[in-house]
Coordinates of C-alpha atoms in Angstrom, one line a residue:
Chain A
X1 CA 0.0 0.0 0.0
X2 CA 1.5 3.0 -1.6
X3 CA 1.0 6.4 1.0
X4 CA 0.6 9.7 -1.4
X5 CA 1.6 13.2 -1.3
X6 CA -0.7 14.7 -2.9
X7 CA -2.5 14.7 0.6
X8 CA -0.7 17.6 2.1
X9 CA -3.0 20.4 1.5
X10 CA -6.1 18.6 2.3
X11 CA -4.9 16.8 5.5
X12 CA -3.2 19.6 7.5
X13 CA -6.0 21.5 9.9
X14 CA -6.8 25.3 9.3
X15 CA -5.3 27.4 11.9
X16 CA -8.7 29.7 12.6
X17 CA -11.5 27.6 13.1
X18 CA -13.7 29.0 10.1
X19 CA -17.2 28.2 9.7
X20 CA -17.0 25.2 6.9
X21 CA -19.9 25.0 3.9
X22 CA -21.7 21.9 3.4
X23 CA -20.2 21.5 -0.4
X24 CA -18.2 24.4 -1.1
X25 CA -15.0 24.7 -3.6
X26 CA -12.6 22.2 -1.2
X27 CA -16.0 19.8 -0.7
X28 CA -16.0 19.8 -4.8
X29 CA -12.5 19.3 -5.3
X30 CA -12.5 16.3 -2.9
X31 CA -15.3 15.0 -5.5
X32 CA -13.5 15.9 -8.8
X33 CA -9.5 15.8 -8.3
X34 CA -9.5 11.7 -7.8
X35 CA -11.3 11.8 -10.9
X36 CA -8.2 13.5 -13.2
X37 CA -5.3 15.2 -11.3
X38 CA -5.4 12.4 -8.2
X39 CA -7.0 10.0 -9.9
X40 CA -6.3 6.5 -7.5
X41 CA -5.1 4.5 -10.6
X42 CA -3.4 6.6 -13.0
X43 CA -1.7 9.1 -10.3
X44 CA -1.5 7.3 -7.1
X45 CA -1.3 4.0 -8.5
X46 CA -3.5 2.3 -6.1
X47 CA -5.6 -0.6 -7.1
X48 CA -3.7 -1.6 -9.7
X49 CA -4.4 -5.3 -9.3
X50 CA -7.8 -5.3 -9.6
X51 CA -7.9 -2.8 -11.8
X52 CA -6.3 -5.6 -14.4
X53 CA -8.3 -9.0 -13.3
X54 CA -11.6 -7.6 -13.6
X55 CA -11.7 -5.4 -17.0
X56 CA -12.8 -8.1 -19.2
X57 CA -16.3 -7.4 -19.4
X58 CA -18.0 -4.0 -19.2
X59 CA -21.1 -5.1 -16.9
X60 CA -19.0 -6.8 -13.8
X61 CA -16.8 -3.6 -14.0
X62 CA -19.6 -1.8 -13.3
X63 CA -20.7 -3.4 -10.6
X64 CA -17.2 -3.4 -9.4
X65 CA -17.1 -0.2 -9.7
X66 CA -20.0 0.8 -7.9
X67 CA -19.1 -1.3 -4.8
X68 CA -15.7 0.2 -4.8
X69 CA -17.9 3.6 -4.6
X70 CA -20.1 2.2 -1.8
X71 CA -17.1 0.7 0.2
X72 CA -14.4 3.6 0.0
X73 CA -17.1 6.4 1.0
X74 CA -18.7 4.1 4.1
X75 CA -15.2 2.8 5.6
X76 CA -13.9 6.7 5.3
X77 CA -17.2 7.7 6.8
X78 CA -16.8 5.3 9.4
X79 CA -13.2 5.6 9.9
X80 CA -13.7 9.0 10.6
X81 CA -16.0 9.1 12.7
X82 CA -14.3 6.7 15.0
X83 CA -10.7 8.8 14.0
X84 CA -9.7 9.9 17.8
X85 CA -11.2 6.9 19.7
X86 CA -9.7 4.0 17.5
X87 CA -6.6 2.8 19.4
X88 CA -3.6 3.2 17.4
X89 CA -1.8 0.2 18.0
X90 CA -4.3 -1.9 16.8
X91 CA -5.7 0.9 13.9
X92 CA -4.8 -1.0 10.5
X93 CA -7.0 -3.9 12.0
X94 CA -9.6 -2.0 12.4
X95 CA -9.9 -0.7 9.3
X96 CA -9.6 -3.7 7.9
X97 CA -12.6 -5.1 9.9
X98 CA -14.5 -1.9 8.5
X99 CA -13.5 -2.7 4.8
X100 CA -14.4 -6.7 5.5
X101 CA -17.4 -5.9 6.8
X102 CA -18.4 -3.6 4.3
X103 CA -17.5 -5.9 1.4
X104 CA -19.4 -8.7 3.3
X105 CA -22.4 -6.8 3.5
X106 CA -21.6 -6.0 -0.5
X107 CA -21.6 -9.6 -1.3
X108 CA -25.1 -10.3 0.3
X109 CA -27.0 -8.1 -0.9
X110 CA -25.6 -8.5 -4.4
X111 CA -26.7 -12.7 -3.8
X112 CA -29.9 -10.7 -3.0
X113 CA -30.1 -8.6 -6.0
X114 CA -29.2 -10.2 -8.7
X115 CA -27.9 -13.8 -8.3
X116 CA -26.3 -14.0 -11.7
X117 CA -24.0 -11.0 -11.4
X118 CA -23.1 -12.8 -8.0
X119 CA -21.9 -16.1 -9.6
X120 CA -20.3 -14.3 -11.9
X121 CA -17.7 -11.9 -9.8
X122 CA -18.3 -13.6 -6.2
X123 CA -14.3 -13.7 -6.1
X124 CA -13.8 -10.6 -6.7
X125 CA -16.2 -8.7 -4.6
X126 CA -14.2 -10.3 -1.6
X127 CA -11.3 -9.4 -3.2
X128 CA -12.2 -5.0 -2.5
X129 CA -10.9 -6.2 0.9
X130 CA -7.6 -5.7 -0.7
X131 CA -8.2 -3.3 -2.7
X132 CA -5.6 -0.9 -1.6
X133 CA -7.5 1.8 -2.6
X134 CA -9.9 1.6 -0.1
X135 CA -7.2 1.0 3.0
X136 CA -5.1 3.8 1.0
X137 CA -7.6 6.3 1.9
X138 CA -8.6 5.2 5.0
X139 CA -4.8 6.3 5.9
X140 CA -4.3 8.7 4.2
X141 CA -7.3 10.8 4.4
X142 CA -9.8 9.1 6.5
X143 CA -8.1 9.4 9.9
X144 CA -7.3 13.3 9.8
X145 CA -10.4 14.2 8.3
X146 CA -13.9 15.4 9.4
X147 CA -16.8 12.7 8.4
X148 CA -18.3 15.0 5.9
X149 CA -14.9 15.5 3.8
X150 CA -13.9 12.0 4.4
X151 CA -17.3 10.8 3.2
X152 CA -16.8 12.9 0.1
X153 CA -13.3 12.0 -0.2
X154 CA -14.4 8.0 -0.7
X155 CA -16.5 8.8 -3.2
X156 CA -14.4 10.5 -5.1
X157 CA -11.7 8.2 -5.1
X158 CA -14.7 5.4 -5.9
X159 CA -15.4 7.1 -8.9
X160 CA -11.8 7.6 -9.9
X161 CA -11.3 4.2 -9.1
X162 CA -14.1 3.5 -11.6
X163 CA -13.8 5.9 -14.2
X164 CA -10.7 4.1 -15.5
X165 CA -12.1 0.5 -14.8
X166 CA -14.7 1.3 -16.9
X167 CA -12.8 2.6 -19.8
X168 CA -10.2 -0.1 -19.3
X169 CA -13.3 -2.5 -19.5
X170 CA -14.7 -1.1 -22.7
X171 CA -11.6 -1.0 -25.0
X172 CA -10.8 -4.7 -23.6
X173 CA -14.7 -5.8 -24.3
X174 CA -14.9 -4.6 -27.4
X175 CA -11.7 -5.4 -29.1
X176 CA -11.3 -8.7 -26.9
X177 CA -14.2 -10.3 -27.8
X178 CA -16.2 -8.0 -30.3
X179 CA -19.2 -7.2 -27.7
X180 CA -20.1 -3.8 -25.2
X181 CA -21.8 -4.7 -22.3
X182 CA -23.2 -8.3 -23.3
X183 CA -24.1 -6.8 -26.7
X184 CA -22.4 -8.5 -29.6
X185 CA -20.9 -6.0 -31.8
X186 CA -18.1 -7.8 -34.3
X187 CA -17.3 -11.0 -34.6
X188 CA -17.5 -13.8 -37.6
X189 CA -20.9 -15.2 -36.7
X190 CA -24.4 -14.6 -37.4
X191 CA -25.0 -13.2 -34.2
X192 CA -23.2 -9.7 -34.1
X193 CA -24.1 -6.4 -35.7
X194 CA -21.0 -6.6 -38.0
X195 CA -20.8 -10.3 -39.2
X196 CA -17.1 -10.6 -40.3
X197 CA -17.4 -13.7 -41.9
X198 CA -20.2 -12.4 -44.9
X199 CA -18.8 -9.2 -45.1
X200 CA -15.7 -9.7 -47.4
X201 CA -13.5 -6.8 -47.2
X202 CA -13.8 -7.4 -43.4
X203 CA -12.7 -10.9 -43.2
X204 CA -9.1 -9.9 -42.0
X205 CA -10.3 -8.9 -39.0
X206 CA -10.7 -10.7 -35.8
X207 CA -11.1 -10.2 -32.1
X208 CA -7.9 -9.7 -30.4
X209 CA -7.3 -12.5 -28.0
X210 CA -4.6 -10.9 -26.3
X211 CA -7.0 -7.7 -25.0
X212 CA -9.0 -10.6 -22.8
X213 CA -5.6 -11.4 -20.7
X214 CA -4.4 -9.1 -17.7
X215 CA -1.5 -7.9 -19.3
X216 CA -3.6 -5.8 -22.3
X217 CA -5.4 -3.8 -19.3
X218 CA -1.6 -3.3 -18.2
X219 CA -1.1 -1.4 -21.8
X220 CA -3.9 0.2 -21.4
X221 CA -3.2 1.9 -18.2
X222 CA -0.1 2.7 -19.4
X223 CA -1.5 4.9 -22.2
X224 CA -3.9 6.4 -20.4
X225 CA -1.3 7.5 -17.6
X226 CA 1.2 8.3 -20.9
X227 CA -2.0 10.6 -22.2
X228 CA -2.9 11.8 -18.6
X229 CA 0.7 13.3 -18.1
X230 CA 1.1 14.5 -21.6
X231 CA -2.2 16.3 -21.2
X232 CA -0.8 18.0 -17.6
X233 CA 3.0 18.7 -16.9
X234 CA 2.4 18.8 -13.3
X235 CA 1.4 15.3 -12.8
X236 CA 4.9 14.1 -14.3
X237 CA 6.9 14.0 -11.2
X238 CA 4.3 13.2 -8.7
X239 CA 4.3 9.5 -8.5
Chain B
X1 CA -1.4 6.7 22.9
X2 CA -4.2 4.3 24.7
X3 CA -3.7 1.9 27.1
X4 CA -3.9 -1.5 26.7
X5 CA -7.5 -2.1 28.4
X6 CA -9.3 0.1 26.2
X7 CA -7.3 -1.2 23.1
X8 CA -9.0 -4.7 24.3
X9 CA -12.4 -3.2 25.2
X10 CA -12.3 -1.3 21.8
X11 CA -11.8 -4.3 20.0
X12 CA -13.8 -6.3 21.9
X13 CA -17.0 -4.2 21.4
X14 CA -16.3 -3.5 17.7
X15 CA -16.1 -7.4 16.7
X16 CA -19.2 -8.2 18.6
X17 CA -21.0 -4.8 16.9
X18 CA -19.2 -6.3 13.2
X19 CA -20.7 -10.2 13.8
X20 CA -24.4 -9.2 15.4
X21 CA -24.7 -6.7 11.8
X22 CA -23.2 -9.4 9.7
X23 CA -25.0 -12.3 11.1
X24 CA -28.3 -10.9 11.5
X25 CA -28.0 -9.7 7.4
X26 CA -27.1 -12.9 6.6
X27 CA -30.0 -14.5 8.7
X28 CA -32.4 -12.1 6.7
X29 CA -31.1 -12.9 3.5
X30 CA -30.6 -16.2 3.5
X31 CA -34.1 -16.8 2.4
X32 CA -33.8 -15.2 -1.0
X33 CA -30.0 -16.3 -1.2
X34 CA -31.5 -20.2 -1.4
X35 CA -34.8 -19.4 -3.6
X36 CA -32.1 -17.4 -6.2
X37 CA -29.7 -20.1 -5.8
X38 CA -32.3 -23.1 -6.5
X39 CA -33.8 -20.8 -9.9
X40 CA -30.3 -19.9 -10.9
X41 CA -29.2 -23.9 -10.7
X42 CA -32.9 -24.8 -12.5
X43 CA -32.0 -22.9 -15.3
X44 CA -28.6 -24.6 -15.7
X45 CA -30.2 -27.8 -16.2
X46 CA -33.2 -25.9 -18.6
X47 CA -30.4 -24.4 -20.8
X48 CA -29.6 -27.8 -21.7
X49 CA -32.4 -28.7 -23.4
X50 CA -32.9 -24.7 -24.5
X51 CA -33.2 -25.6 -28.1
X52 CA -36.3 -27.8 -27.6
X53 CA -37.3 -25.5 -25.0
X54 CA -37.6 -22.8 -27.2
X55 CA -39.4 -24.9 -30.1
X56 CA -42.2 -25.7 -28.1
X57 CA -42.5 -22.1 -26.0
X58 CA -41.0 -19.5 -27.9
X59 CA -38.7 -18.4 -25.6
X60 CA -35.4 -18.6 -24.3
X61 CA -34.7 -20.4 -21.3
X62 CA -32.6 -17.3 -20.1
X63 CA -35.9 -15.0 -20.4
X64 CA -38.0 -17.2 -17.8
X65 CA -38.7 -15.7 -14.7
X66 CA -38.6 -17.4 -11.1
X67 CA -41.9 -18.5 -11.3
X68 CA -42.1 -20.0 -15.0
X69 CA -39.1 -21.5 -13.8
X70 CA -41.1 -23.0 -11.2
X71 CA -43.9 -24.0 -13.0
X72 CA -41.8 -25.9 -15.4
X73 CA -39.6 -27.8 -13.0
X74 CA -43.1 -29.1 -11.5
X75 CA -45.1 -30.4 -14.6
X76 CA -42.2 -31.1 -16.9
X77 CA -39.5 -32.5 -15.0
X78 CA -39.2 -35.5 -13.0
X79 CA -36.0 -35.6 -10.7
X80 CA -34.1 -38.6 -9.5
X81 CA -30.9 -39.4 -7.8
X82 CA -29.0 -42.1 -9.2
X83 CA -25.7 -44.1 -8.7
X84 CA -23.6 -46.0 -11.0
X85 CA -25.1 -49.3 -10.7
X86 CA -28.8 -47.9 -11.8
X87 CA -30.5 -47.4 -8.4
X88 CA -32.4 -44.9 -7.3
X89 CA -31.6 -43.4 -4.0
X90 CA -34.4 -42.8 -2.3
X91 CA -35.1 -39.7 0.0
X92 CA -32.5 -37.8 -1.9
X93 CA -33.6 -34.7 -4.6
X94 CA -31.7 -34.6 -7.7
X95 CA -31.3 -30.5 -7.1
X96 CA -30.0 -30.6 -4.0
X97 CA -27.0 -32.8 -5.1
X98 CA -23.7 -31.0 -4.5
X99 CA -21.6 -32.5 -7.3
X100 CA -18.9 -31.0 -6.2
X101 CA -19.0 -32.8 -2.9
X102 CA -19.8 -36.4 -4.7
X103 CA -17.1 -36.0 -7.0
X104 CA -14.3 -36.5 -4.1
X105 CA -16.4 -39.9 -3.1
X106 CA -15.2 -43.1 -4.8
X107 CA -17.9 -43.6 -7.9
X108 CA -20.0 -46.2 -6.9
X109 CA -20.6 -44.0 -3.8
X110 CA -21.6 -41.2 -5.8
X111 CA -25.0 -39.3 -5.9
X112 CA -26.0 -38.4 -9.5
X113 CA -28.6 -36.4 -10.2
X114 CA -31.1 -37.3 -13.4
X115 CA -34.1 -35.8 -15.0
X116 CA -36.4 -36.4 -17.0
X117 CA -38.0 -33.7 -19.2
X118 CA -41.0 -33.9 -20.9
X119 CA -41.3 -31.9 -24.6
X120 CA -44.5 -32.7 -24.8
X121 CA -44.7 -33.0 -29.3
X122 CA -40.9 -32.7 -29.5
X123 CA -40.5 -35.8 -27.2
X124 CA -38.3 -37.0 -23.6
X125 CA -35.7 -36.0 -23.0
X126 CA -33.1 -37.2 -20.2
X127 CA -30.6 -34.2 -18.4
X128 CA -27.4 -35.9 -16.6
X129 CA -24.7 -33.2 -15.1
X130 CA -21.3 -33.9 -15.5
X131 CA -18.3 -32.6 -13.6
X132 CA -14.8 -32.2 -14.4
X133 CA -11.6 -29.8 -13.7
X134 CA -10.8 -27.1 -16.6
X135 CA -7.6 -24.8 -16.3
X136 CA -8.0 -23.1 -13.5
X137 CA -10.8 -24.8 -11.4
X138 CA -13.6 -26.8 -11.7
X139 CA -15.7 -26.8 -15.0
X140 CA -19.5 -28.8 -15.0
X141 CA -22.3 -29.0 -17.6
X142 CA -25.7 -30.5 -18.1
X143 CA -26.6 -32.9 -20.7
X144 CA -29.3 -33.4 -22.7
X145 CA -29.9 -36.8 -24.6
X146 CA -33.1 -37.7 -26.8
X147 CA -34.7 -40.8 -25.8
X148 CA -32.4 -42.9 -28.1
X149 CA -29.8 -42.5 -25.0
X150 CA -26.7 -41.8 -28.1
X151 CA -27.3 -38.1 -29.3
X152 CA -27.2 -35.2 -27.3
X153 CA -29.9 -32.5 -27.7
X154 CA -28.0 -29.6 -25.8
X155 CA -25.2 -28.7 -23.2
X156 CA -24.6 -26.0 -21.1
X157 CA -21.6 -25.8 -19.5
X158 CA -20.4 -23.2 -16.7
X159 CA -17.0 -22.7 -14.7
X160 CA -15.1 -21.7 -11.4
X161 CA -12.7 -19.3 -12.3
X162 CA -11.5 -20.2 -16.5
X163 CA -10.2 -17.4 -18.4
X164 CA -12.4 -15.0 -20.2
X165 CA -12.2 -14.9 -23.7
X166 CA -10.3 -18.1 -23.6
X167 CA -11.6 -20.8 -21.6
X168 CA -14.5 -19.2 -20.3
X169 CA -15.7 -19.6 -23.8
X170 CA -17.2 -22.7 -23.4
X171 CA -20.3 -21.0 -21.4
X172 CA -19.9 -17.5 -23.1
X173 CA -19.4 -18.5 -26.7
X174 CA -23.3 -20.1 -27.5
X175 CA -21.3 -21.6 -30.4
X176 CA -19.2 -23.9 -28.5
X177 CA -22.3 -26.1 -26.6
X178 CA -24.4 -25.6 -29.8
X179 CA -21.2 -27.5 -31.4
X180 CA -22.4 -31.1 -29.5
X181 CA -25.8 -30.9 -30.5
X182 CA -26.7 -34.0 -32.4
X183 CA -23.3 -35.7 -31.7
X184 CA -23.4 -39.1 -31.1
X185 CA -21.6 -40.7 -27.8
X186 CA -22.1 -44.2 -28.7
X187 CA -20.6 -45.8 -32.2
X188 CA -22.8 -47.8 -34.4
X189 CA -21.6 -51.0 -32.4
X190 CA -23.0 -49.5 -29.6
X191 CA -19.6 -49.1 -27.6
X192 CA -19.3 -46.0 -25.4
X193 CA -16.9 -43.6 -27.3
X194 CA -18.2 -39.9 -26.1
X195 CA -17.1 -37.4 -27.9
X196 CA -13.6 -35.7 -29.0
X197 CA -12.7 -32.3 -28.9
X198 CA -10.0 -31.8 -31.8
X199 CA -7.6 -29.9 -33.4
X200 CA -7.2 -28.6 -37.2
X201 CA -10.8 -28.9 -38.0
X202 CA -13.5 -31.8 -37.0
X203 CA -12.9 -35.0 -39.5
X204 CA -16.1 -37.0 -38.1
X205 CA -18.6 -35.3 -37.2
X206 CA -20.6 -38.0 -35.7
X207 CA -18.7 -37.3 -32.8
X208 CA -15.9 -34.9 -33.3
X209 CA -15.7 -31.1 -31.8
X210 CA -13.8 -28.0 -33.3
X211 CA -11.9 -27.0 -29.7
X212 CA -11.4 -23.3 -28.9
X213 CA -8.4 -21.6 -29.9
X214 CA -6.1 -20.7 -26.5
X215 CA -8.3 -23.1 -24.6
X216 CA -6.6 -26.7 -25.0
X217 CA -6.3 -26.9 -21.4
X218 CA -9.9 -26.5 -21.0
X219 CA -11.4 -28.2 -23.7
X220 CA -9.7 -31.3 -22.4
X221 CA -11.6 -30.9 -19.5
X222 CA -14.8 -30.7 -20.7
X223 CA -14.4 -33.8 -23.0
X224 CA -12.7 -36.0 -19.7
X225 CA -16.1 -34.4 -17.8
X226 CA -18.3 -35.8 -20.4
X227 CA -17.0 -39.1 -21.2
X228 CA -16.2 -39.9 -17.6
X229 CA -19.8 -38.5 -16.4
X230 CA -21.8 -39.8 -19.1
X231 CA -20.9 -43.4 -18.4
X232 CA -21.8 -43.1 -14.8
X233 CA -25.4 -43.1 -15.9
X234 CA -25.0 -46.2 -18.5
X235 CA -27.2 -48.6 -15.8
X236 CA -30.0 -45.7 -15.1
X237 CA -29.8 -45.6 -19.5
X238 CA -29.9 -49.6 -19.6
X239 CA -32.8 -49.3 -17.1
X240 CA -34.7 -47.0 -19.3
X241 CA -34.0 -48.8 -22.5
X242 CA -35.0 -52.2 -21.0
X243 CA -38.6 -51.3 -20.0
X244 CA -38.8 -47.8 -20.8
X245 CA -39.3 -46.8 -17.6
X246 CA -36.7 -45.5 -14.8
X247 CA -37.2 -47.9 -11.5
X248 CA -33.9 -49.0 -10.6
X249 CA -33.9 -52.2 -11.7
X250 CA -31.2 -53.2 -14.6
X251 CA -31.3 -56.3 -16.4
X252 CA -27.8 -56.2 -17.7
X253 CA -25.5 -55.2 -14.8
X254 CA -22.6 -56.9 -16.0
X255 CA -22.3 -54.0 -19.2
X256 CA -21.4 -51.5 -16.4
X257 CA -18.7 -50.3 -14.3
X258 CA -15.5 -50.7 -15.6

């Protein structure tokens, strides 16, 4: 678990107590910087590993995604709140517990919802418990932070989390195995949109096997953090 | 810094706070978990006979909802648990059969489930499940044979953990179970031969299946599943075949276990 310094301004408390707004400009940027400039992935590179094992199809990403939200914004909520009371011996435990918990609860009402989904990520919903995203933050932000911010702060990073596991997902779906979201695009049978096989100055192409295996979503990250940091000079030497 | 008593008395009413919330959720939603589990594991064993399902109905198997599921499983299906030598176990239902468990037992202790399901024009049709090991984990399938006990109807095949795009394909790809419909697992001699998953393009397609490219591994899994599994149900077949009716008793034991 990778500890960031892109915390400093957020973390350190104001000299004169001020009177805070409910969402002002620091609320919002807590919301929108994990989505570009501190995005959890591409900046901080947190989350890397599940970031590549569950990108093959759009749909589970969602829901990944979703549950990371769900997960990162409770734990820092609850984190928070229990900031000055939580012994600190014993502090990465009981974050842990918070995350494990959280997840748990997760997993059963996803066998609730919508079985199918279930079956089909079960292992990796438990595997947010080691999402070091979630613990990341918890750290980092969670246990200097008032609930509110901290609260904001998780979502944020949630989103981050699952802006880029989304568009990992949808480059890897699509070019992988010819389909978005379940619904068969390309491919050299009957059944897609674009049938390769009876169109003949499309029978060269074919999905790319290689964009189903971990390491494509490793490429992909990598030009999205090469784009990221071409895009914004700044970010070059943070991480 | 605290001291060590709260640390313990921190702890202490955290966990307990963590397990009440955890296990009363669970205890709440255990009821749904099972009714979503049973539907989800009826409509493994519909998609198996899918094709005839949808030629009499109109509609795919994946479409049903938890009640049509229902409905069919209780006036089209008749459930039995078998073992190798043809008997039925009584006091045992098929669903419930954890084949994951019965696997690890030596075969002639082994549970099998069996239906029986009823097309009405388009005929019986008899639904073993099969259990193997793919790449990564374990693979399993349902089977479908028409009443002649030596083509299969349909398969539908699902996995643990295979890899997506690559062995996973066997479930994903509908062209890969569509593949073994109308194959024949017995030759003309009427010697067990089940079917072969090959290379370089299928040469007999009496039995013979393209495999999926990237996915040897797995492939050889599924055809070790279904030659191994089928033939665990050769007595409840000679049963069948004998009087045309399913009641445990098989005139010709001795064709059997190897």
């Amino acid at each position: 678990m990778a500890e960031t310094s892109l915390e400093t301004q957020a973390a350190e408390k104001p000299a004169v107590v001020e009177k805070e707004p409910l969402f002002g400009k620091k609320e919002r940027r807590l919301l929108t910087d994990p989505l570009d400039d501190n995005n959890p992935i591409t900046v901080q590179v947190l989350g890397i590993c599940s970031a590549l094992a569950v990108t093959t199809l759009v749909i589970p990403s969602v829901v990944i995604s979703v549950a990371v939200v769900f997960v990162c914004a409770f734990a820092n909520l609850i984190i928070s709140v229990l900031r000055n009371r939580i012994p600190n011996q014993v502090r990465m435990i009981v974050q842990l517990v918070v995350i494990a918990t959280l997840v748990t609860v997760v997993e059963l009402v996803l066998k609730a919802l919508d079985y199918g989904v279930y079956k089909q990520l079960s292992v990796f919903i438990g595997l947010i418990i080691t999402n070091c995203i979630v613990m990341g933050r918890l750290e980092a932000f969670a246990m200097a932070n008032k609930p509110w911010k901290a609260f904001l702060d998780g979502i944020g990073n949630g989103l981050g989390y699952g802006l880029i596991l989304i568009l990992v997902s949808v480059f890897r779906e699509v070019f992988g195995k010819g389909s978005f979201a379940g619904f068969k695009i390309i491919g050299a049978s009957p059944e897609y949109l674009i049938d390769t096989a009876s169109i003949s100055w499309l029978g060269w192409y074919s999905n790319n096997n290689l964009m189903v295996l971990p390491a494509a979503a490793m490429f992909l990250i990598g030009i999205f953090i090469w784009i990221q940091r071409a895009r914004n000079p700044k970010l070059v030497d943070i991480s | 810094m605290h001291s060590t008593g709260y640390t313990i008395v921190f702890v202490l009413i955290m966990t307990s706070v963590v397990a009440l919330l955890l296990a009363g959720m669970y205890t709440v939603l255990k009821p749904i978990h099972d009714v979503n589990e049973k539907n989800f594991n009826r409509k493994e064993v519909l998609k198996a006979v899918g094709s005839v399902f949808e030629a009499t109905d109109g509609k795919s198997v994946e479409s049903l909802s938890d009640t049509e599921v229902e409905e069919i499983f209780s006036s089209r299906i008749q459930q039995y648990a078998v073992n190798t030598n043809g008997d039925i176990i009584e006091g045992v239902v098929a669903e419930d059969i954890d084949m994951a468990k019965e696997r690890k037992k030596p075969e002639s202790e082994q549970k099998l489930p069996f239906y029986i399901y009823d097309g009405g024009a388009e005929g019986t049709y008899y639904i073993v499940t099969v259990r193997g090991n793919g790449l990564w984990d374990e693979i399993w399938g349902n089977v479908a044979l028409r009443a002649d006990f030596k083509t299969i109807a349909g398969v539908a095949f699902d996995h643990k953990g295979e890899t997506p795009g690559l062995g996973a394909e066997i479930k994903d790809n509908s062209a890969f179970p569509r593949a073994f419909v109308g194959k024949t697992i017995y030759s003309e001699t009427g010697v067990f031969r089940g079917i072969d998953i090959v290379k370089g393009g299928v040469k007999n397609a009496d039995y013979e299946i393209d495999v999926i490219s990237g996915a040897t591994v797995t492939a050889e899994g599924v055809e070790e599943m279904m030659d191994r599994g089928i033939e665990y149900y050769e007595n409840t077949f000679e049963d069948i075949k004998s009087d045309g009716k399913l009641d445990g008793k098989v005139a010709n034991k001795a064709t059997g276990m190897k």
